[in-house]
């Protein structure tokens, strides 16, 4: 072989090796890929393909949200490892494994996914990315029993090998578990498991904070009203005084058709915890005026944060539903709200069910962007939400009638800052993809 040709070949091979080395280095520099590599090393072979699938279809989008939220590299790596190590094993079979799963096993309307990612848009950095999830059977993809669910949840949050939730404390979750749920469900439903509670959490800069949500399942089993079951739980938590004005208002206004959806607590010490009650009202009262009245308990809540929440919600409402009067009911919309019972005050949060919106995901993203630009709320991410949203969900049909990714938009005020919470369902079964 001529010397020149040999030199050229050696140079070409060397260049290729350099490219490969740079590719490997770049790959491992990605927090998502590094977390994946760490988890894959001890993933049983039968679950390897499943782990890779969930990483590719959900984990990468989560990493984009964490990066845009300005979490540091180490925080992203730790949170993604928690996702892969603690959450993915409870997602059930991936769609390629379980293509025959035809029924929606989710507790969320029209959402066929075991996990919902939640983006808190408040202009602060680093921002908060949260999640709520359903724990499904490893083989069948069906909901776990109450007892299996409880054991699995402890396995997710309690300290152990790998990543775990920070400052884990089960005092309040244990009270909710004992007072809210139907523990004799087998006598009524046999082997049919009904979801009675579900976990969630927050991916923070210094670790994961666990959250638990409980349905008032004991109501159906005992004949009690759901609010009575919640009242018993509230009493055990020592929050009766804070709960009293809420339940008094709802009972004095039965025409609203208010029903309890579920309650929520964090897996942290009681002195740092809050009890949250999620309530739905009849669609007959889905006007801005009525929703505002309920959120303030007809003026009974006078904390400045309450007025700011109602004002922010009204501004967003007028962008979502331009041209509608404040007293005009939005057909098919069933508003929801949350009352957070703290140590001293009740703080409302108002939700719009975005999945019932007449537009589509692209329009919802545009309205979120407009809100932050018009009222100078948030920072670069919030004011360019539509652009970032489209980049994350490349390949999805965002113009399809009715939103399939946005499920709820929540408005609240926290620490003198307006906070918009966007709930995103990432459909792994391809319903929303083009």
CSV table of C-alpha atoms in Angstrom, one decimal:
chain,number,residue,atom,x,y,z
A,1,UNK,CA,0.0,0.0,0.0
A,2,UNK,CA,1.4,3.4,-0.9
A,3,UNK,CA,2.6,5.5,2.0
A,4,UNK,CA,0.3,8.3,1.2
A,5,UNK,CA,-2.8,6.0,1.1
A,6,UNK,CA,-1.8,4.3,4.3
A,7,UNK,CA,-1.3,7.7,6.0
A,8,UNK,CA,-4.7,8.8,4.7
A,9,UNK,CA,-6.4,5.6,6.0
A,10,UNK,CA,-4.7,6.0,9.5
A,11,UNK,CA,-5.8,9.6,9.6
A,12,UNK,CA,-9.3,8.7,8.7
A,13,UNK,CA,-9.5,6.0,11.4
A,14,UNK,CA,-8.1,8.4,13.9
A,15,UNK,CA,-10.6,11.0,13.0
A,16,UNK,CA,-13.4,8.5,13.3
A,17,UNK,CA,-12.1,7.4,16.7
A,18,UNK,CA,-12.0,11.0,17.9
A,19,UNK,CA,-15.6,11.5,16.7
A,20,UNK,CA,-16.7,8.3,18.6
A,21,UNK,CA,-14.9,9.4,21.8
A,22,UNK,CA,-16.5,12.8,21.6
A,23,UNK,CA,-19.9,11.2,21.0
A,24,UNK,CA,-19.5,9.0,24.1
A,25,UNK,CA,-18.2,11.9,26.2
A,26,UNK,CA,-21.1,14.1,25.1
A,27,UNK,CA,-23.6,11.2,25.7
A,28,UNK,CA,-22.4,10.7,29.3
A,29,UNK,CA,-22.4,14.5,29.9
A,30,UNK,CA,-26.2,14.4,29.5
A,31,UNK,CA,-27.7,14.1,33.0
A,32,UNK,CA,-30.5,12.0,31.5
A,33,UNK,CA,-28.2,9.5,29.8
A,34,UNK,CA,-25.9,9.4,32.8
A,35,UNK,CA,-28.8,8.6,35.1
A,36,UNK,CA,-30.0,6.0,32.6
A,37,UNK,CA,-26.5,4.3,32.6
A,38,UNK,CA,-26.4,4.2,36.4
A,39,UNK,CA,-29.9,2.6,36.6
A,40,UNK,CA,-29.4,0.2,33.7
A,41,UNK,CA,-26.4,-1.4,35.4
A,42,UNK,CA,-28.6,-2.9,38.1
A,43,UNK,CA,-31.9,-3.3,36.1
A,44,UNK,CA,-33.0,-7.0,35.7
A,45,UNK,CA,-32.7,-8.1,32.0
A,46,UNK,CA,-36.5,-8.6,31.7
A,47,UNK,CA,-37.1,-5.0,32.6
A,48,UNK,CA,-34.3,-3.5,30.6
A,49,UNK,CA,-36.3,-2.8,27.4
A,50,UNK,CA,-39.2,-1.4,29.5
A,51,UNK,CA,-36.9,1.0,31.3
A,52,UNK,CA,-35.3,2.2,28.0
A,53,UNK,CA,-38.8,2.7,26.5
A,54,UNK,CA,-40.1,4.9,29.4
A,55,UNK,CA,-36.8,6.8,29.4
A,56,UNK,CA,-37.1,7.6,25.7
A,57,UNK,CA,-40.7,8.6,25.7
A,58,UNK,CA,-41.2,10.2,29.1
A,59,UNK,CA,-37.8,10.6,30.8
A,60,UNK,CA,-36.3,12.8,28.0
A,61,UNK,CA,-39.3,15.2,28.1
A,62,UNK,CA,-38.9,15.4,31.9
A,63,UNK,CA,-35.2,16.2,31.5
A,64,UNK,CA,-36.1,19.0,29.0
A,65,UNK,CA,-38.5,20.5,31.6
A,66,UNK,CA,-35.9,20.2,34.4
A,67,UNK,CA,-33.3,21.9,32.2
A,68,UNK,CA,-35.7,24.7,31.2
A,69,UNK,CA,-36.5,25.1,34.9
A,70,UNK,CA,-32.8,25.8,35.5
A,71,UNK,CA,-32.1,22.9,37.7
A,72,UNK,CA,-28.4,22.2,37.9
A,73,UNK,CA,-26.7,19.2,36.2
A,74,UNK,CA,-26.4,17.3,39.5
A,75,UNK,CA,-30.0,18.0,40.4
A,76,UNK,CA,-31.3,16.8,37.0
A,77,UNK,CA,-29.2,13.6,37.2
A,78,UNK,CA,-30.5,12.9,40.8
A,79,UNK,CA,-34.2,13.6,39.8
A,80,UNK,CA,-34.0,11.5,36.6
A,81,UNK,CA,-32.4,8.6,38.5
A,82,UNK,CA,-35.3,8.8,40.9
A,83,UNK,CA,-37.7,8.7,38.0
A,84,UNK,CA,-36.0,5.7,36.4
A,85,UNK,CA,-35.2,3.8,39.6
A,86,UNK,CA,-38.3,4.5,41.8
A,87,UNK,CA,-41.2,5.4,39.5
A,88,UNK,CA,-40.8,3.6,36.2
A,89,UNK,CA,-41.0,0.1,37.8
A,90,UNK,CA,-44.6,1.0,38.8
A,91,UNK,CA,-45.8,2.2,35.4
A,92,UNK,CA,-46.8,-1.3,34.4
A,93,UNK,CA,-46.0,-2.7,30.9
A,94,UNK,CA,-44.9,-0.3,28.2
A,95,UNK,CA,-47.3,0.0,25.2
A,96,UNK,CA,-45.1,-2.2,23.0
A,97,UNK,CA,-45.2,-4.9,25.7
A,98,UNK,CA,-48.9,-4.5,26.4
A,99,UNK,CA,-50.5,-3.4,23.1
A,100,UNK,CA,-53.8,-5.1,24.0
A,101,UNK,CA,-54.4,-2.6,26.9
A,102,UNK,CA,-57.5,-1.0,25.4
A,103,UNK,CA,-59.2,0.4,28.5
A,104,UNK,CA,-58.2,3.6,30.2
A,105,UNK,CA,-56.9,2.6,33.6
A,106,UNK,CA,-56.1,6.2,34.7
A,107,UNK,CA,-58.0,8.2,37.3
A,108,UNK,CA,-57.8,11.2,35.0
A,109,UNK,CA,-60.3,11.9,32.2
A,110,UNK,CA,-59.2,10.8,28.7
A,111,UNK,CA,-55.6,10.4,30.0
A,112,UNK,CA,-54.0,7.1,29.1
A,113,UNK,CA,-50.8,7.4,31.0
A,114,UNK,CA,-49.5,6.3,34.4
A,115,UNK,CA,-47.8,9.6,35.0
A,116,UNK,CA,-48.7,13.3,34.7
A,117,UNK,CA,-46.0,15.9,34.7
A,118,UNK,CA,-46.8,19.2,36.3
A,119,UNK,CA,-45.0,22.5,35.6
A,120,UNK,CA,-45.2,25.3,38.1
A,121,UNK,CA,-44.8,28.7,36.3
A,122,UNK,CA,-44.1,31.5,38.8
A,123,UNK,CA,-41.0,33.2,37.5
A,124,UNK,CA,-38.8,31.9,40.2
A,125,UNK,CA,-35.6,30.0,39.5
A,126,UNK,CA,-35.1,27.1,39.8
A,127,UNK,CA,-38.7,26.3,39.0
A,128,UNK,CA,-40.7,23.4,40.3
A,129,UNK,CA,-41.5,20.3,38.2
A,130,UNK,CA,-43.9,17.9,39.9
A,131,UNK,CA,-45.7,14.7,39.0
A,132,UNK,CA,-48.6,12.5,40.0
A,133,UNK,CA,-48.8,8.9,39.0
A,134,UNK,CA,-50.8,5.7,39.1
A,135,UNK,CA,-49.2,2.5,40.2
A,136,UNK,CA,-50.0,-0.4,37.9
A,137,UNK,CA,-49.5,-4.1,38.1
A,138,UNK,CA,-46.2,-5.3,36.7
A,139,UNK,CA,-47.8,-7.8,34.3
A,140,UNK,CA,-51.5,-6.8,33.8
A,141,UNK,CA,-51.3,-3.0,33.8
A,142,UNK,CA,-54.3,-2.9,36.1
A,143,UNK,CA,-54.4,-0.9,39.4
A,144,UNK,CA,-52.9,-2.4,42.5
A,145,UNK,CA,-54.9,-3.3,45.5
A,146,UNK,CA,-55.0,-0.8,48.5
A,147,UNK,CA,-52.5,-2.9,50.4
A,148,UNK,CA,-50.1,-3.4,47.4
A,149,UNK,CA,-50.4,0.3,46.7
A,150,UNK,CA,-49.4,1.3,50.2
A,151,UNK,CA,-46.4,-1.0,50.2
A,152,UNK,CA,-45.3,0.2,46.8
A,153,UNK,CA,-45.7,3.9,47.8
A,154,UNK,CA,-43.5,3.3,50.9
A,155,UNK,CA,-41.0,1.7,48.6
A,156,UNK,CA,-40.9,4.8,46.3
A,157,UNK,CA,-40.5,7.4,49.0
A,158,UNK,CA,-38.9,5.8,52.1
A,159,UNK,CA,-35.1,5.8,52.5
A,160,UNK,CA,-33.4,2.8,50.9
A,161,UNK,CA,-31.0,2.1,48.1
A,162,UNK,CA,-30.5,4.6,45.4
A,163,UNK,CA,-32.5,7.9,45.3
A,164,UNK,CA,-35.3,8.5,47.8
A,165,UNK,CA,-37.5,11.4,48.9
A,166,UNK,CA,-35.9,13.9,51.2
A,167,UNK,CA,-37.1,14.4,54.8
A,168,UNK,CA,-39.6,11.5,54.5
A,169,UNK,CA,-42.2,11.4,57.3
A,170,UNK,CA,-45.4,9.3,57.0
A,171,UNK,CA,-47.3,10.8,60.0
A,172,UNK,CA,-50.0,12.6,58.0
A,173,UNK,CA,-50.1,10.1,55.1
A,174,UNK,CA,-50.7,7.4,57.7
A,175,UNK,CA,-53.7,9.3,59.2
A,176,UNK,CA,-55.2,9.8,55.7
A,177,UNK,CA,-54.7,6.2,54.9
A,178,UNK,CA,-56.5,5.0,58.0
A,179,UNK,CA,-59.4,7.5,57.8
A,180,UNK,CA,-60.1,8.0,54.1
A,181,UNK,CA,-59.9,4.6,52.5
A,182,UNK,CA,-62.2,1.5,52.3
A,183,UNK,CA,-60.0,-1.2,53.9
A,184,UNK,CA,-62.7,-3.9,53.5
A,185,UNK,CA,-63.0,-3.4,49.8
A,186,UNK,CA,-62.8,-7.1,49.0
A,187,UNK,CA,-66.2,-7.7,50.7
A,188,UNK,CA,-67.8,-5.3,48.2
A,189,UNK,CA,-65.8,-5.7,45.0
A,190,UNK,CA,-64.1,-9.1,45.2
A,191,UNK,CA,-60.9,-9.1,43.3
A,192,UNK,CA,-61.7,-5.8,41.4
A,193,UNK,CA,-59.2,-3.2,42.5
A,194,UNK,CA,-60.4,0.4,42.6
A,195,UNK,CA,-57.9,3.2,42.9
A,196,UNK,CA,-58.3,4.7,46.3
A,197,UNK,CA,-55.1,6.9,46.5
A,198,UNK,CA,-52.1,7.8,44.4
A,199,UNK,CA,-48.7,9.3,44.9
A,200,UNK,CA,-47.1,12.4,43.5
A,201,UNK,CA,-44.1,14.5,44.2
A,202,UNK,CA,-41.9,17.4,43.4
A,203,UNK,CA,-38.5,17.2,41.6
A,204,UNK,CA,-36.6,19.9,43.4
A,205,UNK,CA,-33.0,21.3,43.3
A,206,UNK,CA,-32.1,19.4,46.4
A,207,UNK,CA,-34.2,16.2,46.1
A,208,UNK,CA,-37.7,14.9,45.8
A,209,UNK,CA,-40.5,15.8,48.1
A,210,UNK,CA,-43.2,13.1,48.3
A,211,UNK,CA,-46.9,13.8,48.0
A,212,UNK,CA,-49.9,11.5,48.6
A,213,UNK,CA,-53.5,12.0,47.4
A,214,UNK,CA,-56.5,10.1,48.9
A,215,UNK,CA,-60.1,9.6,47.6
A,216,UNK,CA,-62.8,9.5,50.3
A,217,UNK,CA,-63.4,5.9,49.4
A,218,UNK,CA,-64.8,5.1,52.8
A,219,UNK,CA,-67.9,7.2,52.0
A,220,UNK,CA,-69.3,4.7,49.5
A,221,UNK,CA,-68.5,1.8,51.9
A,222,UNK,CA,-70.2,3.3,54.9
A,223,UNK,CA,-73.0,5.5,53.4
A,224,UNK,CA,-71.4,8.6,54.8
A,225,UNK,CA,-71.0,11.8,52.7
A,226,UNK,CA,-67.5,12.3,51.3
A,227,UNK,CA,-67.2,15.6,53.2
A,228,UNK,CA,-68.0,13.7,56.5
A,229,UNK,CA,-65.2,11.3,55.8
A,230,UNK,CA,-62.8,14.3,55.1
A,231,UNK,CA,-64.1,15.9,58.3
A,232,UNK,CA,-63.0,12.9,60.4
A,233,UNK,CA,-59.6,13.0,58.8
A,234,UNK,CA,-59.3,16.7,59.4
A,235,UNK,CA,-60.1,16.2,63.1
A,236,UNK,CA,-57.3,13.7,63.4
A,237,UNK,CA,-54.9,16.2,61.8
A,238,UNK,CA,-55.9,19.0,64.2
A,239,UNK,CA,-57.2,21.2,61.4
A,240,UNK,CA,-60.9,21.4,62.4
A,241,UNK,CA,-60.8,25.2,62.9
A,242,UNK,CA,-59.4,25.8,59.5
A,243,UNK,CA,-61.8,23.4,57.8
A,244,UNK,CA,-65.0,24.8,59.5
A,245,UNK,CA,-65.5,27.9,57.2
A,246,UNK,CA,-65.0,25.8,54.1
A,247,UNK,CA,-67.5,23.1,55.0
A,248,UNK,CA,-70.0,25.6,56.5
A,249,UNK,CA,-70.0,27.5,53.2
A,250,UNK,CA,-70.5,24.4,51.0
A,251,UNK,CA,-73.3,23.1,53.2
A,252,UNK,CA,-75.0,26.5,53.2
A,253,UNK,CA,-74.9,26.5,49.4
A,254,UNK,CA,-76.0,23.0,48.3
A,255,UNK,CA,-77.1,24.3,44.9
A,256,UNK,CA,-73.4,24.3,43.8
A,257,UNK,CA,-73.5,20.5,43.9
A,258,UNK,CA,-70.0,20.5,45.4
A,259,UNK,CA,-68.5,17.1,45.7
A,260,UNK,CA,-65.1,16.2,47.2
A,261,UNK,CA,-62.6,14.8,44.7
A,262,UNK,CA,-59.7,13.9,46.9
A,263,UNK,CA,-57.4,15.3,49.5
A,264,UNK,CA,-53.6,15.7,49.5
A,265,UNK,CA,-50.7,15.9,52.0
A,266,UNK,CA,-46.9,15.8,51.7
A,267,UNK,CA,-44.7,13.1,53.1
A,268,UNK,CA,-43.0,15.5,55.4
A,269,UNK,CA,-43.2,16.4,59.1
A,270,UNK,CA,-46.6,17.6,60.4
A,271,UNK,CA,-45.2,21.1,61.3
A,272,UNK,CA,-44.2,21.6,57.7
A,273,UNK,CA,-47.3,20.0,56.1
A,274,UNK,CA,-50.5,21.3,54.6
A,275,UNK,CA,-53.8,19.5,54.0
A,276,UNK,CA,-55.4,20.1,50.6
A,277,UNK,CA,-59.0,19.4,49.7
A,278,UNK,CA,-59.9,19.2,46.0
A,279,UNK,CA,-63.6,20.0,45.3
A,280,UNK,CA,-65.6,20.0,42.1
A,281,UNK,CA,-68.8,22.0,41.5
A,282,UNK,CA,-71.7,21.6,39.1
A,283,UNK,CA,-71.2,22.8,35.5
A,284,UNK,CA,-74.4,24.8,36.0
A,285,UNK,CA,-72.2,27.3,38.0
A,286,UNK,CA,-69.2,27.5,35.7
A,287,UNK,CA,-69.2,31.2,35.3
A,288,UNK,CA,-66.3,33.5,36.3
A,289,UNK,CA,-68.5,35.2,38.9
A,290,UNK,CA,-69.6,32.0,40.6
A,291,UNK,CA,-66.2,30.4,40.6
A,292,UNK,CA,-64.8,33.6,42.2
A,293,UNK,CA,-67.5,33.6,44.8
A,294,UNK,CA,-66.8,30.0,45.8
A,295,UNK,CA,-63.0,30.6,45.9
A,296,UNK,CA,-63.4,33.4,48.4
A,297,UNK,CA,-66.2,31.6,50.3
A,298,UNK,CA,-68.4,34.6,49.4
A,299,UNK,CA,-65.9,37.1,50.7
A,300,UNK,CA,-65.2,35.1,53.9
A,301,UNK,CA,-61.5,34.7,53.0
A,302,UNK,CA,-59.8,38.1,53.2
A,303,UNK,CA,-56.2,37.2,53.0
A,304,UNK,CA,-54.5,39.3,50.3
A,305,UNK,CA,-53.3,36.2,48.5
A,306,UNK,CA,-57.0,35.2,47.9
A,307,UNK,CA,-57.8,38.5,46.1
A,308,UNK,CA,-54.7,38.1,44.0
A,309,UNK,CA,-55.6,34.6,43.1
A,310,UNK,CA,-59.1,35.6,41.9
A,311,UNK,CA,-57.7,38.5,39.9
A,312,UNK,CA,-55.1,36.3,38.2
A,313,UNK,CA,-57.7,33.7,37.5
A,314,UNK,CA,-60.0,36.3,36.0
A,315,UNK,CA,-57.3,37.6,33.7
A,316,UNK,CA,-56.5,34.1,32.4
A,317,UNK,CA,-60.2,33.3,32.1
A,318,UNK,CA,-60.8,36.3,29.8
A,319,UNK,CA,-57.9,35.1,27.5
A,320,UNK,CA,-59.2,31.6,27.4
A,321,UNK,CA,-62.8,32.6,26.8
A,322,UNK,CA,-62.7,36.0,25.0
A,323,UNK,CA,-66.0,37.7,24.6
A,324,UNK,CA,-67.8,35.8,27.4
A,325,UNK,CA,-69.5,37.8,30.1
A,326,UNK,CA,-68.4,37.3,33.7
A,327,UNK,CA,-71.8,35.8,34.6
A,328,UNK,CA,-71.9,33.5,31.5
A,329,UNK,CA,-71.7,29.8,32.1
A,330,UNK,CA,-69.2,27.9,30.0
A,331,UNK,CA,-71.1,24.7,28.8
A,332,UNK,CA,-69.6,21.3,29.8
A,333,UNK,CA,-66.9,23.0,32.0
A,334,UNK,CA,-66.9,21.5,35.5
A,335,UNK,CA,-64.6,23.8,37.5
A,336,UNK,CA,-62.4,22.4,40.4
A,337,UNK,CA,-60.7,24.1,43.3
A,338,UNK,CA,-58.4,23.3,46.1
A,339,UNK,CA,-58.5,24.6,49.7
A,340,UNK,CA,-55.2,24.4,51.4
A,341,UNK,CA,-55.5,24.2,55.1
A,342,UNK,CA,-52.4,25.7,56.7
A,343,UNK,CA,-51.8,26.4,60.3
A,344,UNK,CA,-53.3,29.9,60.2
A,345,UNK,CA,-55.3,30.3,57.0
A,346,UNK,CA,-57.2,28.8,54.1
A,347,UNK,CA,-55.7,29.4,50.7
A,348,UNK,CA,-57.6,28.6,47.5
A,349,UNK,CA,-56.4,27.4,44.2
A,350,UNK,CA,-58.7,27.5,41.1
A,351,UNK,CA,-58.5,25.0,38.3
A,352,UNK,CA,-59.7,25.1,34.7
A,353,UNK,CA,-60.2,21.6,33.2
A,354,UNK,CA,-58.2,22.3,30.0
A,355,UNK,CA,-59.2,19.0,28.5
A,356,UNK,CA,-62.7,20.4,28.2
A,357,UNK,CA,-61.6,23.5,26.4
A,358,UNK,CA,-63.0,24.1,22.9
A,359,UNK,CA,-59.6,24.7,21.4
A,360,UNK,CA,-56.5,22.6,21.2
A,361,UNK,CA,-53.1,22.2,22.9
A,362,UNK,CA,-51.5,24.8,20.6
A,363,UNK,CA,-54.1,27.3,21.6
A,364,UNK,CA,-53.8,26.6,25.3
A,365,UNK,CA,-50.0,27.1,25.1
A,366,UNK,CA,-50.5,30.4,23.2
A,367,UNK,CA,-52.9,31.7,25.9
A,368,UNK,CA,-50.5,30.8,28.7
A,369,UNK,CA,-47.8,32.7,26.8
A,370,UNK,CA,-50.1,35.7,26.2
A,371,UNK,CA,-51.0,35.8,29.9
A,372,UNK,CA,-47.4,36.1,31.0
A,373,UNK,CA,-46.5,38.6,28.4
A,374,UNK,CA,-49.5,40.9,28.8
A,375,UNK,CA,-49.3,41.0,32.6
A,376,UNK,CA,-45.5,40.8,32.7
A,377,UNK,CA,-45.5,37.7,34.8
A,378,UNK,CA,-42.6,35.2,35.0
A,379,UNK,CA,-39.5,35.2,33.0
A,380,UNK,CA,-38.2,34.0,29.6
A,381,UNK,CA,-39.7,30.5,29.9
A,382,UNK,CA,-43.2,31.7,30.9
A,383,UNK,CA,-43.2,34.4,28.2
A,384,UNK,CA,-42.2,31.9,25.6
A,385,UNK,CA,-44.1,29.0,26.9
A,386,UNK,CA,-45.6,28.1,23.5
A,387,UNK,CA,-42.2,27.9,21.8
A,388,UNK,CA,-40.8,25.6,24.6
A,389,UNK,CA,-43.9,23.5,24.7
A,390,UNK,CA,-43.8,22.8,21.0
A,391,UNK,CA,-40.1,21.9,21.2
A,392,UNK,CA,-40.7,19.4,23.9
A,393,UNK,CA,-43.7,17.8,22.2
A,394,UNK,CA,-42.2,17.7,18.7
A,395,UNK,CA,-44.1,15.0,16.7
A,396,UNK,CA,-47.4,15.4,18.6
A,397,UNK,CA,-50.5,16.8,16.9
A,398,UNK,CA,-51.0,19.9,18.9
A,399,UNK,CA,-53.8,21.2,16.7
A,400,UNK,CA,-56.1,18.2,17.3
A,401,UNK,CA,-59.6,19.2,18.5
A,402,UNK,CA,-59.6,19.3,22.3
A,403,UNK,CA,-56.4,19.4,24.3
A,404,UNK,CA,-54.9,16.0,24.8
A,405,UNK,CA,-51.7,17.0,26.6
A,406,UNK,CA,-52.9,19.9,28.8
A,407,UNK,CA,-55.3,18.5,31.4
A,408,UNK,CA,-55.7,21.3,34.0
A,409,UNK,CA,-54.5,24.8,34.5
A,410,UNK,CA,-54.3,25.9,38.2
A,411,UNK,CA,-54.0,29.5,39.5
A,412,UNK,CA,-52.9,30.4,43.0
A,413,UNK,CA,-50.8,32.9,44.9
A,414,UNK,CA,-47.8,31.8,47.0
A,415,UNK,CA,-45.3,34.0,48.8
A,416,UNK,CA,-46.8,37.1,47.1
A,417,UNK,CA,-46.2,35.6,43.7
A,418,UNK,CA,-48.9,34.5,41.2
A,419,UNK,CA,-48.4,30.8,40.4
A,420,UNK,CA,-49.7,29.0,37.4
A,421,UNK,CA,-49.6,25.3,37.5
A,422,UNK,CA,-49.8,23.4,34.2
A,423,UNK,CA,-50.7,19.7,34.2
A,424,UNK,CA,-49.4,17.7,31.2
A,425,UNK,CA,-50.4,14.2,30.4
A,426,UNK,CA,-47.8,12.5,28.1
A,427,UNK,CA,-49.8,9.9,26.2
A,428,UNK,CA,-47.5,6.9,25.7
A,429,UNK,CA,-50.1,5.0,23.6
A,430,UNK,CA,-49.7,7.5,20.7
A,431,UNK,CA,-53.2,8.9,20.8
A,432,UNK,CA,-51.9,12.5,20.4
A,433,UNK,CA,-49.0,11.8,18.1
A,434,UNK,CA,-49.2,12.5,14.4
